[in-house]
Amino acid sequence: MENTITAPAAARLRTVASLPGPRPWPLMGNLPNMQLDRIHRNVEQWSKRYGPVFKINIGPVPMLVLADHQLVNAALRDRPDGFRRPSITAEVSNEMGGRPGVFLAEGAAWRNQRRMVMTALAPHAVKAYFPSLVSVGLRLQRRWRQAARDGGAIDLTEDLKRFSVDVIAGLAFGNDVNTIDGGDDVIQRHMDTILPEVSRRSFALFPYWRYLKLPRDRHLDSCVRELDKAVDELIATARVRLAAEPQRREHPTNLLEAMICAADEGDSGVSDVAVAGNVTTMLLAGEDTTSNTLAWMLYLLQKNPAALRKAREEVLRIAPDTAAFTIEQMDALDYLDACAQEAMRLKPVAPFLPLEALRDSVIGDVQIPKGGLVWCVMRHDSISENHVARADQFDPERWLIKGDGAMDKHVSMPFGSGVRTCPGRYLALLEIKLAGAMLLNSFDIASLDTAAGKEPDELMAFTMSPVGLRMQLRDRVA
Ligand code: HEM
């Protein structure tokens, strides 16, 4: 059956093959013109040249590229029935022995897991974890106090990653991992190997690993085995704890308990394997995304002193003492929230979202056959003067305007759109405000820049991170 997102006269419909786009090489398509770690930029640059609707070739396969936010929104909202995440990613992950979580699940499995994950990440559930969030914030504050006293330069993305790992590991399993103070997180270590391999294999022209295992492929296999073992142990321990303390079922103390309880509901349709898949999915989806967004936001604040001053004023007025932070204070930090929205408009850590058509469809005036691939460019209209005034400027105020002149929320969609929109959004913004408020009430930023003083490069590795940001802090005297 054909799905028509918009319905222009059939005669005017175009095919993907007929669209303009960069000239493909035989067999390899446009891959020789793309660098995996800058792939978002490659496609964004082409969208400036070829317009909001064009084609690229990943190997021999033509792919429809959408950069117009309304078309992107229409495609994202036509899920789960019209589009899915590309099957190649799930295939590569399954083949590695990965256990699919909600991010890669489709159909009935997705619906069941989505329900479970939404329950575990609902704002009221996240509020129950707030004290452990504050204690990780205080740990980062201690580390940065030490750096301020030593006059040492802080590797910003590295420290913020430790923060988000400790937060998510704490929330996910109730484990106090403490990578901030140099502790090791076995699960994290394995995931750092596995993730880039999923991305590398998804773009590979030939699946050589099916015929020949190189040392890196054997290393990958052992990482997957170790990861599964560690997660299975955590689930078994959580089940023993729930059996010994059944009252925890009423008030789960971490995401893993919440997911096990949701999975145990009679009609959940969710198994322990799916719980395991979703534990790793939470880590995967919730760490680099949050820490890189924080890094971009702090960088942009430092480059815009007026906004930095306003954010600090708000924090000192509403949340002056990290040890006494409350969830209500975090919810009241509207300006800091707007800073996060503005940072995500300019530097979305997921700058593109790929889709695969589940049936013959029409997007705009382009026919897309069942199985056809779509590349949604998430940063095009959001930085265009046609849609956002003074689009290149970091101006958090724009997010606070209500009524006339208010931002069109669909121009910038950092958390995606439709039924598969990010379920961790509330938690992510809470973490961002908590760490941002801690920094602003405790320190002055002496410097936050790259070594060359140039805007940081954007490195695409599952999420888009700033390269080489070093920060120096001074203790704030009240
Ligand atoms: C600033 C931080 C974050 C950003 C920018 C972000 C962004 C995104 C985006 C763009 C998607 C895809 C949405 C779509 O396809 O429409 C997504 C999906 C997802 N995110 Fe986040 N995310 C963040 C933090 C988190 C956190 C903290 C968690 C959980 C701990 C999380 C869990 C998930 C999950 C489970 C999905 C898959 C949902 C599904 O397929 O149904 N994310 N996120």
Coordinates of N, CA and C in Angstrom, one line a residue, residues 237-319:
T237 N 21.6 -10.1 40.0 CA 21.7 -9.5 41.3 C 20.5 -8.6 41.6
A238 N 20.0 -7.9 40.6 CA 18.8 -7.0 40.9 C 17.6 -7.9 41.2
R239 N 17.5 -9.1 40.5 CA 16.4 -10.0 40.7 C 16.4 -10.5 42.2
V240 N 17.6 -10.9 42.6 CA 17.8 -11.4 44.0 C 17.3 -10.3 45.0
R241 N 17.8 -9.1 44.7 CA 17.4 -8.0 45.6 C 15.9 -7.7 45.6
L242 N 15.3 -7.8 44.5 CA 13.8 -7.6 44.4 C 13.1 -8.7 45.1
A243 N 13.6 -9.9 45.1 CA 13.0 -11.0 45.8 C 13.1 -10.8 47.3
A244 N 14.3 -10.4 47.7 CA 14.5 -10.2 49.1 C 13.8 -9.0 49.7
E245 N 13.6 -8.0 48.9 CA 12.9 -6.7 49.3 C 11.8 -6.4 48.4
P246 N 10.7 -7.1 48.5 CA 9.6 -6.9 47.5 C 9.1 -5.5 47.5
Q247 N 9.2 -4.7 48.6 CA 8.7 -3.4 48.6 C 9.4 -2.5 47.5
R248 N 10.6 -2.9 47.0 CA 11.2 -2.2 45.9 C 10.4 -2.2 44.7
R249 N 9.5 -3.2 44.5 CA 8.7 -3.2 43.3 C 7.7 -2.0 43.3
E250 N 7.4 -1.5 44.4 CA 6.5 -0.3 44.5 C 7.3 0.9 44.1
H251 N 8.5 1.0 44.6 CA 9.4 2.2 44.3 C 10.7 1.8 43.9
P252 N 10.9 1.4 42.6 CA 12.2 0.9 42.1 C 13.2 2.0 42.3
T253 N 14.4 1.6 42.7 CA 15.5 2.6 43.0 C 16.4 2.9 41.8
N254 N 16.3 2.1 40.8 CA 17.1 2.4 39.6 C 16.4 1.9 38.3
L255 N 16.9 2.3 37.2 CA 16.3 2.0 35.9 C 16.1 0.5 35.7
L256 N 17.2 -0.3 36.1 CA 17.2 -1.7 35.9 C 16.0 -2.3 36.7
E257 N 15.8 -1.9 38.0 CA 14.7 -2.4 38.8 C 13.4 -2.0 38.1
A258 N 13.3 -0.8 37.7 CA 12.1 -0.3 37.1 C 11.8 -1.1 35.8
M259 N 12.8 -1.4 35.0 CA 12.5 -2.2 33.8 C 12.2 -3.6 34.1
I260 N 12.8 -4.3 35.1 CA 12.5 -5.6 35.5 C 11.0 -5.7 35.9
C261 N 10.6 -4.7 36.8 CA 9.2 -4.7 37.3 C 8.3 -4.5 36.1
A262 N 8.6 -3.6 35.2 CA 7.7 -3.4 34.0 C 7.7 -4.7 33.2
A263 N 8.8 -5.3 33.0 CA 8.9 -6.5 32.2 C 8.1 -7.7 32.9
D264 N 8.0 -7.7 34.2 CA 7.3 -8.7 34.9 C 5.8 -8.6 34.9
E265 N 5.3 -7.4 34.5 CA 3.9 -7.2 34.4 C 3.3 -8.2 33.4
G266 N 2.2 -8.8 33.7 CA 1.6 -9.9 33.0 C 1.7 -9.8 31.5
D267 N 1.3 -8.6 30.9 CA 1.1 -8.5 29.5 C 2.2 -7.7 28.8
S268 N 3.4 -7.6 29.5 CA 4.5 -6.7 29.0 C 5.1 -7.2 27.7
G269 N 5.1 -8.5 27.5 CA 5.8 -9.0 26.3 C 7.3 -8.8 26.2
V270 N 7.9 -8.5 27.4 CA 9.3 -8.2 27.4 C 10.0 -9.2 28.3
S271 N 11.1 -9.8 27.7 CA 11.9 -10.8 28.3 C 13.1 -10.2 29.0
D272 N 13.9 -11.1 29.8 CA 15.1 -10.6 30.4 C 16.1 -10.2 29.4
V273 N 16.1 -10.9 28.2 CA 17.1 -10.5 27.2 C 16.8 -9.1 26.7
A274 N 15.5 -8.7 26.6 CA 15.2 -7.4 26.2 C 15.6 -6.4 27.3
V275 N 15.4 -6.8 28.6 CA 15.8 -5.9 29.6 C 17.3 -5.7 29.5
A276 N 18.1 -6.7 29.3 CA 19.6 -6.6 29.1 C 19.9 -5.7 27.9
G277 N 19.2 -5.9 26.8 CA 19.4 -5.0 25.7 C 19.1 -3.5 26.0
N278 N 18.1 -3.3 26.8 CA 17.8 -1.9 27.1 C 18.7 -1.3 28.2
V279 N 19.3 -2.1 29.0 CA 20.3 -1.6 29.9 C 21.5 -1.0 29.1
T280 N 22.0 -1.7 28.1 CA 23.1 -1.2 27.3 C 22.6 -0.1 26.4
T281 N 21.3 -0.1 26.0 CA 20.8 1.0 25.2 C 20.8 2.3 26.0
M282 N 20.4 2.2 27.2 CA 20.4 3.4 28.1 C 21.8 4.0 28.1
L283 N 22.8 3.2 28.4 CA 24.1 3.7 28.5 C 24.5 4.3 27.1
L284 N 24.3 3.6 26.1 CA 24.7 4.0 24.7 C 24.0 5.3 24.4
A285 N 22.7 5.4 24.6 CA 21.9 6.6 24.2 C 22.1 7.7 25.1
G286 N 22.4 7.5 26.4 CA 22.3 8.5 27.4 C 23.6 9.2 27.8
E287 N 24.8 8.7 27.3 CA 26.0 9.2 27.8 C 26.7 10.3 27.0
D288 N 27.2 9.9 25.8 CA 27.9 10.8 25.0 C 26.9 12.0 24.5
T289 N 25.6 11.6 24.3 CA 24.7 12.6 23.9 C 24.6 13.8 24.9
T290 N 24.5 13.4 26.2 CA 24.3 14.4 27.2 C 25.7 15.1 27.4
S291 N 26.8 14.4 27.5 CA 28.0 15.0 27.9 C 28.5 16.0 26.7
N292 N 28.3 15.5 25.5 CA 28.7 16.4 24.4 C 27.8 17.7 24.3
T293 N 26.5 17.5 24.6 CA 25.6 18.7 24.5 C 26.1 19.7 25.6
L294 N 26.4 19.1 26.8 CA 26.9 20.0 27.9 C 28.2 20.7 27.5
A295 N 29.1 20.0 26.8 CA 30.4 20.6 26.4 C 30.1 21.7 25.4
W296 N 29.3 21.5 24.4 CA 29.0 22.5 23.4 C 28.3 23.7 24.1
M297 N 27.4 23.5 25.1 CA 26.7 24.6 25.7 C 27.7 25.4 26.5
L298 N 28.6 24.8 27.3 CA 29.5 25.6 28.1 C 30.5 26.4 27.2
Y299 N 30.9 25.8 26.1 CA 31.7 26.5 25.1 C 31.0 27.7 24.6
L300 N 29.8 27.5 24.2 CA 29.0 28.7 23.6 C 28.7 29.7 24.6
L301 N 28.5 29.3 25.8 CA 28.3 30.3 26.9 C 29.5 31.2 27.1
Q302 N 30.7 30.5 27.2 CA 31.9 31.2 27.4 C 32.2 32.2 26.3
K303 N 31.8 31.8 25.1 CA 32.0 32.7 23.9 C 31.0 33.9 23.9
N304 N 30.0 33.8 24.7 CA 28.9 34.8 24.7 C 28.8 35.4 26.1
P305 N 29.6 36.3 26.5 CA 29.6 36.8 27.9 C 28.3 37.3 28.4
A306 N 27.5 37.9 27.6 CA 26.2 38.4 28.1 C 25.3 37.3 28.5
A307 N 25.3 36.2 27.7 CA 24.4 35.1 28.0 C 25.0 34.4 29.3
L308 N 26.3 34.3 29.3 CA 27.0 33.7 30.5 C 26.6 34.4 31.8
R309 N 26.6 35.7 31.7 CA 26.3 36.5 32.9 C 24.8 36.3 33.3
K310 N 23.9 36.2 32.3 CA 22.5 36.0 32.7 C 22.3 34.6 33.3
A311 N 23.0 33.6 32.7 CA 22.8 32.3 33.2 C 23.3 32.2 34.6
R312 N 24.4 32.9 34.9 CA 25.0 32.9 36.3 C 24.1 33.6 37.2
E313 N 23.5 34.7 36.8 CA 22.6 35.4 37.7 C 21.4 34.5 38.1
E314 N 20.9 33.8 37.1 CA 19.7 33.0 37.3 C 20.1 31.9 38.3
V315 N 21.3 31.3 38.1 CA 21.7 30.2 39.0 C 21.9 30.7 40.4
L316 N 22.6 31.8 40.5 CA 22.9 32.3 41.9 C 21.6 32.7 42.6
R317 N 20.6 33.1 41.8 CA 19.3 33.5 42.4 C 18.5 32.2 42.8
I318 N 18.5 31.2 42.0 CA 17.6 30.1 42.2 C 18.3 28.9 42.8
A319 N 19.5 28.6 42.4 CA 20.2 27.4 42.9 C 21.7 27.7 43.3

